[in-house]
mmCIF file of C-alpha atoms and ligand atoms in Angstrom:
data_model
loop_
_atom_site.group_PDB
_atom_site.id
_atom_site.type_symbol
_atom_site.label_atom_id
_atom_site.label_comp_id
_atom_site.label_asym_id
_atom_site.label_seq_id
_atom_site.Cartn_x
_atom_site.Cartn_y
_atom_site.Cartn_z
ATOM 1 C CA MET A 1 151.345 75.094 87.470
ATOM 2 C CA GLU A 2 150.810 74.954 83.759
ATOM 3 C CA LYS A 3 153.771 75.842 81.588
ATOM 4 C CA LYS A 4 152.942 76.776 78.056
ATOM 5 C CA ILE A 5 155.482 76.693 75.274
ATOM 6 C CA ASP A 6 154.456 78.223 71.991
ATOM 7 C CA GLU A 7 155.920 77.277 68.639
ATOM 8 C CA GLU A 8 158.677 79.884 68.950
ATOM 9 C CA GLY A 9 159.850 78.476 72.242
ATOM 10 C CA TYR A 10 158.934 81.359 74.561
ATOM 11 C CA TRP A 11 156.978 80.516 77.622
ATOM 12 C CA ALA A 12 154.735 82.178 80.111
ATOM 13 C CA MET A 13 153.032 80.933 83.241
ATOM 14 C CA THR A 14 149.263 81.193 83.074
ATOM 15 C CA GLU A 15 149.036 82.741 86.529
ATOM 16 C CA SER A 16 151.970 85.178 86.288
ATOM 17 C CA VAL A 17 149.861 87.973 84.805
ATOM 18 C CA PHE A 18 147.389 87.613 87.689
ATOM 19 C CA TYR A 19 150.193 87.785 90.265
ATOM 20 C CA CYS A 20 151.568 90.913 88.605
ATOM 21 C CA LEU A 21 148.155 92.591 88.559
ATOM 22 C CA PHE A 22 147.421 91.827 92.219
ATOM 23 C CA ASP A 23 150.927 92.832 93.311
ATOM 24 C CA GLN A 24 149.788 96.337 94.227
ATOM 25 C CA LYS A 25 153.166 97.461 95.590
ATOM 26 C CA ARG A 26 154.756 96.785 92.185
ATOM 27 C CA THR A 27 151.853 97.958 90.054
ATOM 28 C CA LYS A 28 151.312 101.217 91.973
ATOM 29 C CA ALA A 29 155.034 102.055 91.652
ATOM 30 C CA PHE A 30 154.752 101.556 87.874
ATOM 31 C CA ARG A 31 151.547 103.624 87.747
ATOM 32 C CA SER A 32 153.259 106.530 89.462
ATOM 33 C CA ALA A 33 156.306 106.385 87.138
ATOM 34 C CA ILE A 34 154.026 106.166 84.068
ATOM 35 C CA LYS A 35 151.919 109.115 85.299
ATOM 36 C CA ASN A 36 155.073 111.197 85.783
ATOM 37 C CA THR A 37 156.431 110.315 82.335
ATOM 38 C CA VAL A 38 153.644 110.036 79.740
ATOM 39 C CA LYS A 39 152.465 113.383 78.370
ATOM 40 C CA LYS A 40 149.242 114.267 76.572
ATOM 41 C CA GLY A 41 149.342 113.066 72.970
ATOM 42 C CA ASP A 42 152.256 110.641 73.431
ATOM 43 C CA ILE A 43 152.584 107.438 71.400
ATOM 44 C CA VAL A 44 153.480 104.606 73.772
ATOM 45 C CA VAL A 45 154.435 100.938 73.540
ATOM 46 C CA ASP A 46 153.774 98.425 76.338
ATOM 47 C CA MET A 47 156.054 95.392 75.956
ATOM 48 C CA GLY A 48 154.356 92.212 77.226
ATOM 49 C CA THR A 49 151.068 93.860 78.165
ATOM 50 C CA GLY A 50 149.638 90.842 80.063
ATOM 51 C CA SER A 51 146.408 92.064 81.690
ATOM 52 C CA GLY A 52 146.817 95.391 79.856
ATOM 53 C CA VAL A 53 147.099 97.287 83.135
ATOM 54 C CA LEU A 54 150.200 99.336 82.240
ATOM 55 C CA ALA A 55 148.794 100.189 78.804
ATOM 56 C CA MET A 56 145.660 101.539 80.516
ATOM 57 C CA PHE A 57 147.786 103.573 82.947
ATOM 58 C CA ALA A 58 149.469 105.140 79.903
ATOM 59 C CA VAL A 59 146.083 106.191 78.480
ATOM 60 C CA GLU A 60 145.054 107.544 81.905
ATOM 61 C CA ALA A 61 148.245 109.625 81.835
ATOM 62 C CA GLY A 62 147.302 111.157 78.470
ATOM 63 C CA ALA A 63 148.675 108.826 75.759
ATOM 64 C CA GLU A 64 147.099 109.309 72.351
ATOM 65 C CA ARG A 65 147.820 105.725 71.318
ATOM 66 C CA VAL A 66 149.352 102.697 73.042
ATOM 67 C CA TYR A 67 150.682 99.643 71.213
ATOM 68 C CA ALA A 68 150.083 96.751 73.620
ATOM 69 C CA VAL A 69 152.342 93.887 72.529
ATOM 70 C CA GLU A 70 151.651 90.364 73.779
ATOM 71 C CA LEU A 71 152.714 86.896 72.686
ATOM 72 C CA ASP A 72 150.641 84.686 74.963
ATOM 73 C CA ARG A 73 147.397 83.759 73.244
ATOM 74 C CA ASN A 74 145.557 83.283 76.559
ATOM 75 C CA ASN A 75 146.254 86.913 77.392
ATOM 76 C CA ILE A 76 145.444 88.068 73.858
ATOM 77 C CA LYS A 77 141.991 86.454 74.152
ATOM 78 C CA THR A 78 141.049 88.590 77.162
ATOM 79 C CA LEU A 79 142.706 91.896 76.234
ATOM 80 C CA ASP A 80 140.181 93.016 73.627
ATOM 81 C CA GLU A 81 137.347 92.765 76.125
ATOM 82 C CA ILE A 82 139.314 94.353 78.979
ATOM 83 C CA PHE A 83 140.116 97.404 76.845
ATOM 84 C CA LYS A 84 136.482 97.634 75.621
ATOM 85 C CA ILE A 85 134.945 97.304 79.132
ATOM 86 C CA ASN A 86 137.178 100.133 80.290
ATOM 87 C CA GLY A 87 136.437 102.278 77.233
ATOM 88 C CA TYR A 88 140.025 102.232 75.917
ATOM 89 C CA GLN A 89 139.469 100.360 72.643
ATOM 90 C CA ASP A 90 140.083 103.493 70.527
ATOM 91 C CA LYS A 91 143.376 104.319 72.248
ATOM 92 C CA ILE A 92 144.995 100.898 72.677
ATOM 93 C CA VAL A 93 146.072 98.783 69.709
ATOM 94 C CA ILE A 94 146.755 95.136 70.543
ATOM 95 C CA LEU A 95 149.729 93.710 68.648
ATOM 96 C CA GLU A 96 150.023 89.939 68.863
ATOM 97 C CA GLY A 97 153.619 88.805 68.513
ATOM 98 C CA ASP A 98 157.083 88.486 69.957
ATOM 99 C CA VAL A 99 158.238 91.851 71.280
ATOM 100 C CA THR A 100 161.886 90.886 70.672
ATOM 101 C CA LYS A 101 161.135 90.811 66.928
ATOM 102 C CA ILE A 102 157.902 92.698 66.285
ATOM 103 C CA LYS A 103 157.788 95.718 63.957
ATOM 104 C CA LEU A 104 155.889 98.704 65.345
ATOM 105 C CA PRO A 105 153.708 100.713 62.931
ATOM 106 C CA GLU A 106 155.187 104.042 64.074
ATOM 107 C CA LYS A 107 157.834 105.531 66.353
ATOM 108 C CA VAL A 108 157.026 105.981 70.028
ATOM 109 C CA ASP A 109 157.583 108.688 72.651
ATOM 110 C CA VAL A 110 157.530 106.369 75.654
ATOM 111 C CA VAL A 111 158.453 102.710 76.220
ATOM 112 C CA ILE A 112 156.851 100.839 79.111
ATOM 113 C CA GLY A 113 156.904 97.142 79.891
ATOM 114 C CA GLU A 114 157.963 94.829 82.662
ATOM 115 C CA MET A 115 159.753 91.673 81.576
ATOM 116 C CA ILE A 116 162.249 91.762 84.414
ATOM 117 C CA ALA A 117 163.344 88.949 86.691
ATOM 118 C CA THR A 118 165.936 89.141 89.477
ATOM 119 C CA GLY A 119 169.467 89.864 88.272
ATOM 120 C CA LEU A 120 168.122 89.940 84.684
ATOM 121 C CA ILE A 121 168.883 86.217 84.566
ATOM 122 C CA GLU A 122 165.458 85.218 83.242
ATOM 123 C CA GLU A 123 162.735 86.974 81.203
ATOM 124 C CA LEU A 124 163.374 89.137 78.180
ATOM 125 C CA GLN A 125 163.729 92.817 79.087
ATOM 126 C CA VAL A 126 167.075 93.225 77.322
ATOM 127 C CA PRO A 127 166.221 91.581 73.956
ATOM 128 C CA ALA A 128 162.782 93.243 74.053
ATOM 129 C CA MET A 129 164.329 96.678 74.616
ATOM 130 C CA ASN A 130 166.997 96.043 71.950
ATOM 131 C CA ASN A 131 164.237 95.541 69.397
ATOM 132 C CA ILE A 132 161.870 98.270 70.602
ATOM 133 C CA LEU A 133 164.622 100.926 70.712
ATOM 134 C CA LYS A 134 164.563 100.783 66.873
ATOM 135 C CA TYR A 135 161.108 102.371 67.105
ATOM 136 C CA ALA A 136 161.916 104.956 69.776
ATOM 137 C CA LYS A 137 161.864 108.641 68.798
ATOM 138 C CA LYS A 138 165.100 110.551 69.387
ATOM 139 C CA ASP A 139 164.077 111.838 72.831
ATOM 140 C CA ALA A 140 161.940 108.838 73.771
ATOM 141 C CA LYS A 141 161.653 107.973 77.463
ATOM 142 C CA VAL A 142 162.073 104.469 78.807
ATOM 143 C CA VAL A 143 160.001 104.199 82.006
ATOM 144 C CA LEU A 144 161.951 101.242 83.443
ATOM 145 C CA LYS A 145 165.286 102.848 82.679
ATOM 146 C CA GLU A 146 167.940 100.965 84.640
ATOM 147 C CA TYR A 147 168.344 97.796 86.663
ATOM 148 C CA GLU A 148 171.082 97.235 89.225
ATOM 149 C CA SER A 149 172.038 93.742 90.409
ATOM 150 C CA CYS A 150 173.616 93.114 93.806
ATOM 151 C CA VAL A 151 175.069 90.205 95.716
ATOM 152 C CA ASP A 152 175.550 89.343 99.385
ATOM 153 C CA LEU A 153 176.208 86.296 101.555
ATOM 154 C CA VAL A 154 173.388 84.771 103.563
ATOM 155 C CA SER A 155 172.117 81.954 105.668
ATOM 156 C CA HIS A 156 168.884 80.662 104.215
ATOM 157 C CA ARG A 157 166.579 77.882 105.289
ATOM 158 C CA ASP A 158 167.385 74.820 103.210
ATOM 159 C CA TYR A 159 165.954 72.123 105.500
ATOM 160 C CA LEU A 160 162.290 71.386 104.976
ATOM 161 C CA TYR A 161 160.277 68.383 106.109
ATOM 162 C CA GLY A 162 163.471 66.869 107.507
ATOM 163 C CA HIS A 163 165.265 67.028 104.143
ATOM 164 C CA LYS A 164 167.961 69.334 102.797
ATOM 165 C CA PHE A 165 167.285 71.107 99.500
ATOM 166 C CA LYS A 166 170.453 72.317 97.777
ATOM 167 C CA MET A 167 168.654 74.205 95.026
ATOM 168 C CA VAL A 168 167.970 77.772 93.924
ATOM 169 C CA ARG A 169 165.628 79.278 96.494
ATOM 170 C CA TYR A 170 163.672 82.541 96.722
ATOM 171 C CA GLU A 171 162.684 85.123 99.297
ATOM 172 C CA ILE A 172 159.094 85.860 98.513
ATOM 173 C CA PRO A 173 157.299 88.412 100.701
ATOM 174 C CA GLY A 174 154.504 86.678 102.592
ATOM 175 C CA ILE A 175 156.036 83.187 102.392
ATOM 176 C CA ALA A 176 156.864 82.402 105.999
ATOM 177 C CA GLY A 177 160.470 81.364 106.615
ATOM 178 C CA SER A 178 161.709 82.380 103.162
ATOM 179 C CA LYS A 179 163.676 85.423 104.409
ATOM 180 C CA SER A 180 167.473 85.023 104.642
ATOM 181 C CA ILE A 181 169.814 86.276 107.352
ATOM 182 C CA ALA A 182 172.425 88.628 105.873
ATOM 183 C CA PHE A 183 176.079 87.894 106.676
ATOM 184 C CA SER A 184 177.733 90.579 104.532
ATOM 185 C CA ASP A 185 176.994 93.958 102.984
ATOM 186 C CA LYS A 186 175.221 94.019 99.643
ATOM 187 C CA ILE A 187 177.518 94.916 96.738
ATOM 188 C CA ALA A 188 176.293 96.022 93.298
ATOM 189 C CA TYR A 189 177.936 94.081 90.442
ATOM 190 C CA SER A 190 176.036 95.346 87.391
ATOM 191 C CA LYS A 191 173.856 98.266 86.281
ATOM 192 C CA ILE A 192 172.128 97.932 82.936
ATOM 193 C CA ASN A 193 170.707 100.950 81.141
ATOM 194 C CA PHE A 194 167.755 99.804 79.006
ATOM 195 C CA SER A 195 167.629 103.035 77.024
ATOM 196 C CA VAL A 196 170.736 101.965 75.087
ATOM 197 C CA PHE A 197 171.327 98.869 72.976
ATOM 198 C CA ASN A 198 172.774 95.955 75.039
ATOM 199 C CA LYS A 199 173.725 93.246 72.560
ATOM 200 C CA ASP A 200 174.674 89.770 73.905
ATOM 201 C CA LYS A 201 175.513 91.347 77.208
ATOM 202 C CA LYS A 202 177.495 89.031 79.451
ATOM 203 C CA ILE A 203 178.019 89.414 83.173
ATOM 204 C CA SER A 204 181.384 88.182 84.403
ATOM 205 C CA GLU A 205 182.293 89.598 87.787
ATOM 206 C CA LYS A 206 184.362 88.839 90.854
ATOM 207 C CA ILE A 207 182.947 90.494 93.965
ATOM 208 C CA ARG A 208 184.731 90.797 97.302
ATOM 209 C CA LEU A 209 182.458 90.348 100.305
ATOM 210 C CA VAL A 210 183.348 90.691 103.981
ATOM 211 C CA VAL A 211 181.367 88.728 106.563
ATOM 212 C CA HIS A 212 180.140 90.808 109.509
ATOM 213 C CA LYS A 213 179.227 88.111 112.015
ATOM 214 C CA ASP A 214 180.018 84.553 113.091
ATOM 215 C CA GLY A 215 177.853 81.683 111.893
ATOM 216 C CA ILE A 216 177.205 79.432 108.912
ATOM 217 C CA ILE A 217 176.476 80.695 105.411
ATOM 218 C CA ASN A 218 174.823 78.547 102.753
ATOM 219 C CA GLY A 219 173.809 80.947 100.010
ATOM 220 C CA ILE A 220 174.782 83.747 97.646
ATOM 221 C CA ARG A 221 171.852 86.142 97.402
ATOM 222 C CA ILE A 222 171.089 88.073 94.209
ATOM 223 C CA THR A 223 168.876 91.131 94.551
ATOM 224 C CA GLY A 224 167.982 93.979 92.228
ATOM 225 C CA LYS A 225 166.809 97.570 92.111
ATOM 226 C CA THR A 226 164.900 99.224 89.302
ATOM 227 C CA PHE A 227 165.397 102.903 88.488
ATOM 228 C CA PHE A 228 162.556 104.679 86.685
ATOM 229 C CA CYS A 229 163.097 107.574 84.315
ATOM 230 C CA ASP A 230 161.216 109.960 86.647
ATOM 231 C CA GLY A 231 163.924 109.492 89.309
ATOM 232 C CA SER A 232 161.978 107.040 91.503
ATOM 233 C CA ASP A 233 163.142 103.497 92.186
ATOM 234 C CA PHE A 234 161.790 100.146 93.341
ATOM 235 C CA ASP A 235 163.390 97.099 94.944
ATOM 236 C CA TYR A 236 161.143 94.053 95.036
ATOM 237 C CA SER A 237 157.688 92.726 95.794
ATOM 238 C CA VAL A 238 155.726 89.517 95.749
ATOM 239 C CA ALA A 239 155.687 89.235 91.940
ATOM 240 C CA TYR A 240 158.711 91.330 91.037
ATOM 241 C CA SER A 241 162.473 90.833 91.282
ATOM 242 C CA PHE A 242 162.365 89.041 94.646
ATOM 243 C CA PRO A 243 165.744 87.868 96.029
ATOM 244 C CA ILE A 244 167.236 84.661 94.651
ATOM 245 C CA ILE A 245 169.454 82.472 96.820
ATOM 246 C CA LEU A 246 172.086 80.479 94.918
ATOM 247 C CA PRO A 247 172.993 77.457 97.041
ATOM 248 C CA ILE A 248 176.527 76.801 98.264
ATOM 249 C CA ASP A 249 177.941 74.201 100.640
ATOM 250 C CA ASP A 250 177.715 75.245 104.296
ATOM 251 C CA ILE A 251 180.707 77.421 105.279
ATOM 252 C CA LYS A 252 181.488 78.243 108.910
ATOM 253 C CA VAL A 253 182.414 81.938 108.979
ATOM 254 C CA LYS A 254 183.814 84.460 111.461
ATOM 255 C CA ASN A 255 183.305 88.219 111.605
ATOM 256 C CA GLY A 256 185.850 89.800 109.219
ATOM 257 C CA ASP A 257 186.322 86.770 106.933
ATOM 258 C CA GLU A 258 186.728 87.791 103.286
ATOM 259 C CA PHE A 259 185.295 85.925 100.299
ATOM 260 C CA VAL A 260 185.371 86.408 96.546
ATOM 261 C CA VAL A 261 182.212 85.455 94.677
ATOM 262 C CA SER A 262 182.605 84.813 90.941
ATOM 263 C CA ILE A 263 179.442 85.071 88.895
ATOM 264 C CA SER A 264 178.858 84.882 85.154
ATOM 265 C CA TYR A 265 175.802 84.654 82.893
ATOM 266 C CA THR A 266 174.355 86.039 79.697
ATOM 267 C CA LEU A 267 171.608 88.549 80.460
ATOM 268 C CA CYS A 268 168.048 87.285 79.950
ATOM 269 C CA SER A 269 169.212 83.838 78.840
ATOM 270 C CA GLY A 270 168.114 81.842 81.878
ATOM 271 C CA PHE A 271 169.854 79.793 84.542
ATOM 272 C CA LYS A 272 171.449 77.555 81.915
ATOM 273 C CA THR A 273 174.152 80.193 81.364
ATOM 274 C CA LEU A 274 174.737 80.929 85.075
ATOM 275 C CA LYS A 275 178.020 79.897 86.724
ATOM 276 C CA TYR A 276 179.102 80.904 90.200
ATOM 277 C CA SER A 277 181.596 79.983 92.879
ATOM 278 C CA ILE A 278 182.873 81.281 96.205
ATOM 279 C CA LYS A 279 186.447 81.315 97.517
ATOM 280 C CA LYS A 280 187.884 82.427 100.836
HETATM 281 C C1 LIG B 301 155.760 89.994 83.959
HETATM 282 S S1 LIG B 301 154.375 89.988 82.856
HETATM 283 C C2 LIG B 301 153.894 91.681 82.919
HETATM 284 C C3 LIG B 301 152.443 91.907 82.559
HETATM 285 C C4 LIG B 301 151.963 93.351 82.646
HETATM 286 N N1 LIG B 301 152.685 94.201 81.700
HETATM 287 C C5 LIG B 301 152.098 93.913 84.036
HETATM 288 O O1 LIG B 301 153.070 94.661 84.270
HETATM 289 O O2 LIG B 301 151.280 93.595 84.898
HETATM 290 C C6 LIG B 301 155.190 89.814 81.293
HETATM 291 C C7 LIG B 301 154.278 89.656 80.113
HETATM 292 O O3 LIG B 301 155.095 89.569 78.942
HETATM 293 C C8 LIG B 301 154.535 88.584 78.063
HETATM 294 N N2 LIG B 301 155.623 88.094 77.217
HETATM 295 C C9 LIG B 301 156.618 87.231 77.543
HETATM 296 N N3 LIG B 301 157.452 87.035 76.507
HETATM 297 C C10 LIG B 301 156.983 87.823 75.496
HETATM 298 C C11 LIG B 301 157.426 88.091 74.166
HETATM 299 N N4 LIG B 301 158.524 87.518 73.690
HETATM 300 N N5 LIG B 301 156.701 88.938 73.401
HETATM 301 C C12 LIG B 301 155.594 89.539 73.899
HETATM 302 N N6 LIG B 301 155.123 89.337 75.146
HETATM 303 C C13 LIG B 301 155.811 88.493 75.942
HETATM 304 C C14 LIG B 301 153.962 87.543 79.009
HETATM 305 O O4 LIG B 301 153.011 86.740 78.360
HETATM 306 C C15 LIG B 301 153.383 88.440 80.108
HETATM 307 O O5 LIG B 301 152.082 88.833 79.776
#
């Protein structure tokens, strides 16, 4: 996997845009929310346009103009041609730059863009929205409106090839053996509304979880749910917000045992800010 770091320090994986595009469960959910939101003549911004697919959905839905913002030069190189091949070059304006800082040429009616990772630990949805909201008209709609983060206790495979891996793990649909076994209910610990300014937002929560069966737990699972402005919602898919398992030492548990999980991090600032612990 190639990891590219540009001079401003942001990174993107070369293949992530491809995964997003081919993740039809995710992309069709976004298409439906965009179709239900964008009205004829709207001015739209697409934050982190990638393949340009969401920008094109906005034009399909009736947008008069879409500002497609992208930082990654590999993506920028292909976007011009993609929009031309599809006949959208007169409706979509490519803006090369950092969406957390870029100035838009005019105010917009609708904000679209997917820079979301599980729990809003990684990626840049919050700083991107904080900047773009400056260019939102008074009644502007934010398609990805809210994101809820949840936690539960699980048993997750951490032995592979005869070795134990005490590291952050993922449940990715289609990857055999990556699904956890739930040992408690899922409890929501944060709900972020992207249509308002969220400056330096810190998560610092203690969550009480009750185990509902006997066994051994070895992970704290973070999951998320996205709420669109048309009232629909979406949990996760192969390239979007899939569950994260934070490793803990093995704990033998009994039905009814109570635990308190403490979790803290700064939104969209990466795992470097994440701290967590579990206590009986
Ligand atoms: C998860 S992909 C989504 C791509 C596409 N919008 C989609 O939904 O299929 C996020 C995109 O944001 C871009 N990106 C990441 N950081 C950015 C930044 N600071 N400014 C602009 N674009 C950024 C990445 O290069 C990538 O194309």
